[in-house]
Coordinates of C-alpha atoms and ligand atoms in Angstrom, one line a residue:
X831 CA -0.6 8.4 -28.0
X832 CA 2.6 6.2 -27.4
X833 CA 2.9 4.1 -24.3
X834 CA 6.2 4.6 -22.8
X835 CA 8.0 1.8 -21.5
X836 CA 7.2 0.6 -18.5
X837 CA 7.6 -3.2 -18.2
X838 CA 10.5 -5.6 -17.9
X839 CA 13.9 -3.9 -16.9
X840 CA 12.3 -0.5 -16.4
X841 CA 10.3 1.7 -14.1
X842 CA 6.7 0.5 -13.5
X843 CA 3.4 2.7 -12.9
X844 CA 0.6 1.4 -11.3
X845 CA -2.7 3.1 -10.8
X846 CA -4.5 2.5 -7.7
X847 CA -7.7 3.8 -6.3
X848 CA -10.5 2.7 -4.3
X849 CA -14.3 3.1 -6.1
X850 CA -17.9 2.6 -4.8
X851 CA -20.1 0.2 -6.9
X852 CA -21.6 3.4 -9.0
X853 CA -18.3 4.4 -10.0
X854 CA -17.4 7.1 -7.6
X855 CA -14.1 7.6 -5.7
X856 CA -15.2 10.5 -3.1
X857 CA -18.3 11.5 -1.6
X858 CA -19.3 15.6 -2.3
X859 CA -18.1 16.7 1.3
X860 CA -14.9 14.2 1.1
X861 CA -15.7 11.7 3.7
X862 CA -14.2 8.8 3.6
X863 CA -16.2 6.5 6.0
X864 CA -17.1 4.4 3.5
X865 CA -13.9 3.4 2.8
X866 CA -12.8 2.0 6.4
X867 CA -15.4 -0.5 6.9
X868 CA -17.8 -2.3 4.4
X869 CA -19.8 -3.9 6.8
X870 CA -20.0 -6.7 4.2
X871 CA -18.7 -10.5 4.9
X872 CA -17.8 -12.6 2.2
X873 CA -16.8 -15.8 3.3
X874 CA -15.3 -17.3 0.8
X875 CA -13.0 -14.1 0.5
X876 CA -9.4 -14.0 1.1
X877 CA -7.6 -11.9 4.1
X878 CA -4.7 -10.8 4.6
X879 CA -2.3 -10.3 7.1
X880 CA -0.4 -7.4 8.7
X881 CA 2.5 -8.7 7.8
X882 CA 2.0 -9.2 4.1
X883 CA 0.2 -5.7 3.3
X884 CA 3.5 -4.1 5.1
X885 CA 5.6 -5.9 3.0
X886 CA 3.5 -5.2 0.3
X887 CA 3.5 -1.4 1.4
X888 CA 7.0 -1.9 1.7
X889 CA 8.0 -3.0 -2.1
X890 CA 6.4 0.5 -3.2
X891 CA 9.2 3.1 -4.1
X892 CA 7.5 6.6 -4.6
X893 CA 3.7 7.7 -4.7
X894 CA 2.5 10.1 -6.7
X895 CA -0.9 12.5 -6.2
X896 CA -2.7 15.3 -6.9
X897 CA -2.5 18.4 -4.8
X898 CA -6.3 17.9 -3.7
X899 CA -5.6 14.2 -2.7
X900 CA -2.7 15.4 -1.0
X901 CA -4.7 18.4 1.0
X902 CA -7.0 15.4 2.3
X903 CA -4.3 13.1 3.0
X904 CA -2.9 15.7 5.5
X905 CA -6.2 16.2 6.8
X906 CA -7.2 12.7 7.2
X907 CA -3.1 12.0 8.5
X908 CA -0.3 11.6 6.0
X909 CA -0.7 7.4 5.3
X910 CA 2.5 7.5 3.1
X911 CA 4.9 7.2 6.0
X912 CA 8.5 8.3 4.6
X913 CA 8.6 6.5 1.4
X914 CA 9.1 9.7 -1.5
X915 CA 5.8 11.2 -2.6
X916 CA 5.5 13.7 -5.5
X917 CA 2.5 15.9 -5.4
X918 CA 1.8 17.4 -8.5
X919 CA 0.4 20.7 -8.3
X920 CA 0.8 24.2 -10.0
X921 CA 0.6 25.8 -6.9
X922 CA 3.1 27.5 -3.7
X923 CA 3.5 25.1 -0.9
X924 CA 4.1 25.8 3.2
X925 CA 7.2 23.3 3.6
X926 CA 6.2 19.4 3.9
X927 CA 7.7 16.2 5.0
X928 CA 11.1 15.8 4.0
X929 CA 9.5 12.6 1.8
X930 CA 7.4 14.8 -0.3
X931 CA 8.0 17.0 -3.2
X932 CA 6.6 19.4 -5.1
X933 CA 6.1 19.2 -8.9
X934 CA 4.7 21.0 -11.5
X935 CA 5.2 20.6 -15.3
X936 CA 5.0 17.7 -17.7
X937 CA 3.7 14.7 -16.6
X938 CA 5.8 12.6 -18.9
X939 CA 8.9 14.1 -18.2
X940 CA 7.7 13.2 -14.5
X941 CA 8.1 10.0 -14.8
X942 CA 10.3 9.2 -17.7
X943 CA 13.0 11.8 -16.8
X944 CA 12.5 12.4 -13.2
X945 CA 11.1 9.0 -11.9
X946 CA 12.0 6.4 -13.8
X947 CA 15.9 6.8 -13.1
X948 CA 15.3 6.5 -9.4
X949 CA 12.5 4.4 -8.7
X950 CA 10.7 1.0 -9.9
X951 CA 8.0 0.4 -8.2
X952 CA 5.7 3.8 -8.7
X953 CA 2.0 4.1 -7.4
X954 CA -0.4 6.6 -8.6
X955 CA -3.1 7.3 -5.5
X956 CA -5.4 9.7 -7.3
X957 CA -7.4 11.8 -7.4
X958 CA -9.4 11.6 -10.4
X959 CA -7.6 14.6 -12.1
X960 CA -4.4 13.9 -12.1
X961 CA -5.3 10.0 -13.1
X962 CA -7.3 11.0 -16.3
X963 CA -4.5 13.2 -17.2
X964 CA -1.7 9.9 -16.8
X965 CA -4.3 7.7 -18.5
X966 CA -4.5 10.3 -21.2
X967 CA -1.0 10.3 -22.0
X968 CA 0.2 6.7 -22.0
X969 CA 2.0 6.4 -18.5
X970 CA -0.3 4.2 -16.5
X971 CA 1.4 0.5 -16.9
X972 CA -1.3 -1.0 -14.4
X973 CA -4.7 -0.2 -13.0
X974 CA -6.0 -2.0 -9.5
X975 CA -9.1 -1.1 -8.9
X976 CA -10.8 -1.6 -5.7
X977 CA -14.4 -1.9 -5.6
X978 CA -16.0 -1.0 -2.3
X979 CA -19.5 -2.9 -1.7
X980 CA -21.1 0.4 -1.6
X981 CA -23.5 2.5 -3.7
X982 CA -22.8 6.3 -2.8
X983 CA -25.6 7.8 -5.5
X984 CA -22.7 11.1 -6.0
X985 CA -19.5 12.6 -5.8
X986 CA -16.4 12.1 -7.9
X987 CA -16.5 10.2 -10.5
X988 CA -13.6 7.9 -11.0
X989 CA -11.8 9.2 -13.8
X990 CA -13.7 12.5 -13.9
X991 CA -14.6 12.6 -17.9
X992 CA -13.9 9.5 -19.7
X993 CA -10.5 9.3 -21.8
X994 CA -10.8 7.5 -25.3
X995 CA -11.9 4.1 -25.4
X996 CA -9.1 1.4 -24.8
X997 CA -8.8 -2.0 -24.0
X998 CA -7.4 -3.4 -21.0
X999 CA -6.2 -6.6 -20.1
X1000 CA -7.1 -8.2 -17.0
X1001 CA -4.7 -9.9 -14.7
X1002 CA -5.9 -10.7 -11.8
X1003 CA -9.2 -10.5 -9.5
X1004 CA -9.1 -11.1 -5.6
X1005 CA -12.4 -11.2 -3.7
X1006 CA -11.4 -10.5 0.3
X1007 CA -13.7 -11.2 3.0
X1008 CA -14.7 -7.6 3.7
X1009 CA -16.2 -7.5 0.5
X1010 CA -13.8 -5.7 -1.4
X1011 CA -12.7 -6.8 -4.7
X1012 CA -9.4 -6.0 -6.1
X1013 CA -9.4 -5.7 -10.2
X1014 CA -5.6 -5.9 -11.8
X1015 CA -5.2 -4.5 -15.4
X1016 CA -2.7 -4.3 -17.0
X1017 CA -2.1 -2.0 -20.2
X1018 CA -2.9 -2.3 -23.6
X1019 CA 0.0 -3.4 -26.0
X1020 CA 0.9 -1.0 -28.5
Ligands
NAP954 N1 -11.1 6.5 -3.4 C1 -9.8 6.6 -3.7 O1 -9.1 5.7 -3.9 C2 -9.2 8.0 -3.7 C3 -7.9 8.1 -4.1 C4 -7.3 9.4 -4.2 C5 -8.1 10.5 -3.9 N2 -9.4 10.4 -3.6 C6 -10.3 11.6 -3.4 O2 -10.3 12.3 -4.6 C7 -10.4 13.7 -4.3 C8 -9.3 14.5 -5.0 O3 -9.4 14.2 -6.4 P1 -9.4 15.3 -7.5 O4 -9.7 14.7 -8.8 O5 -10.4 16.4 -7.1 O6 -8.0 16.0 -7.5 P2 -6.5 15.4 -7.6 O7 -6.3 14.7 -8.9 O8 -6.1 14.8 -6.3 O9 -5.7 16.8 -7.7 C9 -6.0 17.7 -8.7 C10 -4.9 18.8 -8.7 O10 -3.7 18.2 -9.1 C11 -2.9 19.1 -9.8 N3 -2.8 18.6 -11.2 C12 -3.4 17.7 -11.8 N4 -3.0 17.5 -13.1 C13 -2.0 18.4 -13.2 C14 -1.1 18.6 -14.3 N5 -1.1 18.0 -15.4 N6 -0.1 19.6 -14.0 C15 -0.1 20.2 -12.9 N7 -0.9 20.0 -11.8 C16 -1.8 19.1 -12.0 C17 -3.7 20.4 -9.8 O11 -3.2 21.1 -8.6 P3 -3.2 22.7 -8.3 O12 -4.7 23.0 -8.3 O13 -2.6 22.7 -7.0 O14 -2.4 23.3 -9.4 C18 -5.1 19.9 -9.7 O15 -6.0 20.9 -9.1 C19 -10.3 13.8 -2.8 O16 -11.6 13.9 -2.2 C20 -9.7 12.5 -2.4 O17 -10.0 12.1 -1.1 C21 -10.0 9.1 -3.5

């Protein structure tokens, strides 16, 4: 499979998600308790500020998801605020938030044809679905992956099935003081 461009002048597409220490991203009934606080203190671990993860935030251009992520995210309360979302689903939709759009078809043609002209700075939220299936074809330029201090013994696994073996190239590793750790990865050269 080729890698599309996705560095230098062009559109960029990072993967994140957040994953418990066995590797899942969900519990079986969806909670997401575990998420919100880790109970854990690390010290040494860096924080940060209000400010800096809105302007963080702020520097994203369009997030992308699959239709289950996006049936929890409305249940949990749409986190997205009005910067453009594209759920990708095969599936009729009631009307949504003028940010979000519907989308079904070819995941390349997604982001090569539909994305890439408009938008930069593109983040892939999950779920595990529609990640494998991005990962599969080449269009994942970065993965951060978040590890949450937390062994959840089942649910979803991150990923779902594994896609072939390939070799990433860490970046960068942040440790903050509620015990998450933040894994950058960026893609394999072709
Ligand atoms: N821990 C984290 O960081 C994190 C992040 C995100 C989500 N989650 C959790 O993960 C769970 C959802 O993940 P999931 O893997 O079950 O589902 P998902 O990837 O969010 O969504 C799967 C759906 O996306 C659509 N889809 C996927 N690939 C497609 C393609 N190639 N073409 C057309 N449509 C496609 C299909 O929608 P239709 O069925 O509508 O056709 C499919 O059923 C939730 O519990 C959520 O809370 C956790």
């Amino acid at each position: 499979m080729s890698r599309s461009k996705g560095n230098g002048e062009g559109r960029s597409v990072t993967l994140h998600v957040v994953s418990s220490l066995d590797g899942f991203i969900a519990k079986p009934d969806n909670s997401v308790s575990w998420l919100d606080s880790t109970g854990s203190v690390y010290q040494a671990g860096a924080s940060i500020s209000e400010e800096e993860t809105a302007a963080f935030v702020k520097a994203i251009d369009c997030y992308v998801l699959g239709s289950r992520t996006y049936e929890h995210a409305l249940e949990l309360g749409w986190p997205y605020g009005d910067t453009p979302a594209v759920v990708v689903t095969g599936r009729e939709w009631p009307p949504a938030e003028k940010s979000v759009e519907f989308y079904s078809g070819d995941l390349k043609t997604l982001v090569d044809v539909k994305l890439a002209p408009r938008y930069r700075n593109i983040w892939l939220v999950g779920g595990a679905m529609l990640c494998q299936r991005f990962l599969e074809l080449g269009l994942v330029d970065e993965i951060r992956l978040t590890i949450a201090p937390v062994l959840l013994g089942e649910g979803l696994r991150l990923f779902g099935g594994s896609p072939a073996e390939e070799r990433w190239n860490l970046k960068n590793v942040v440790a903050y003081k509620n015990g998450l750790v933040e894994l950058s990865y960026s893609a394999p050269i072709a």
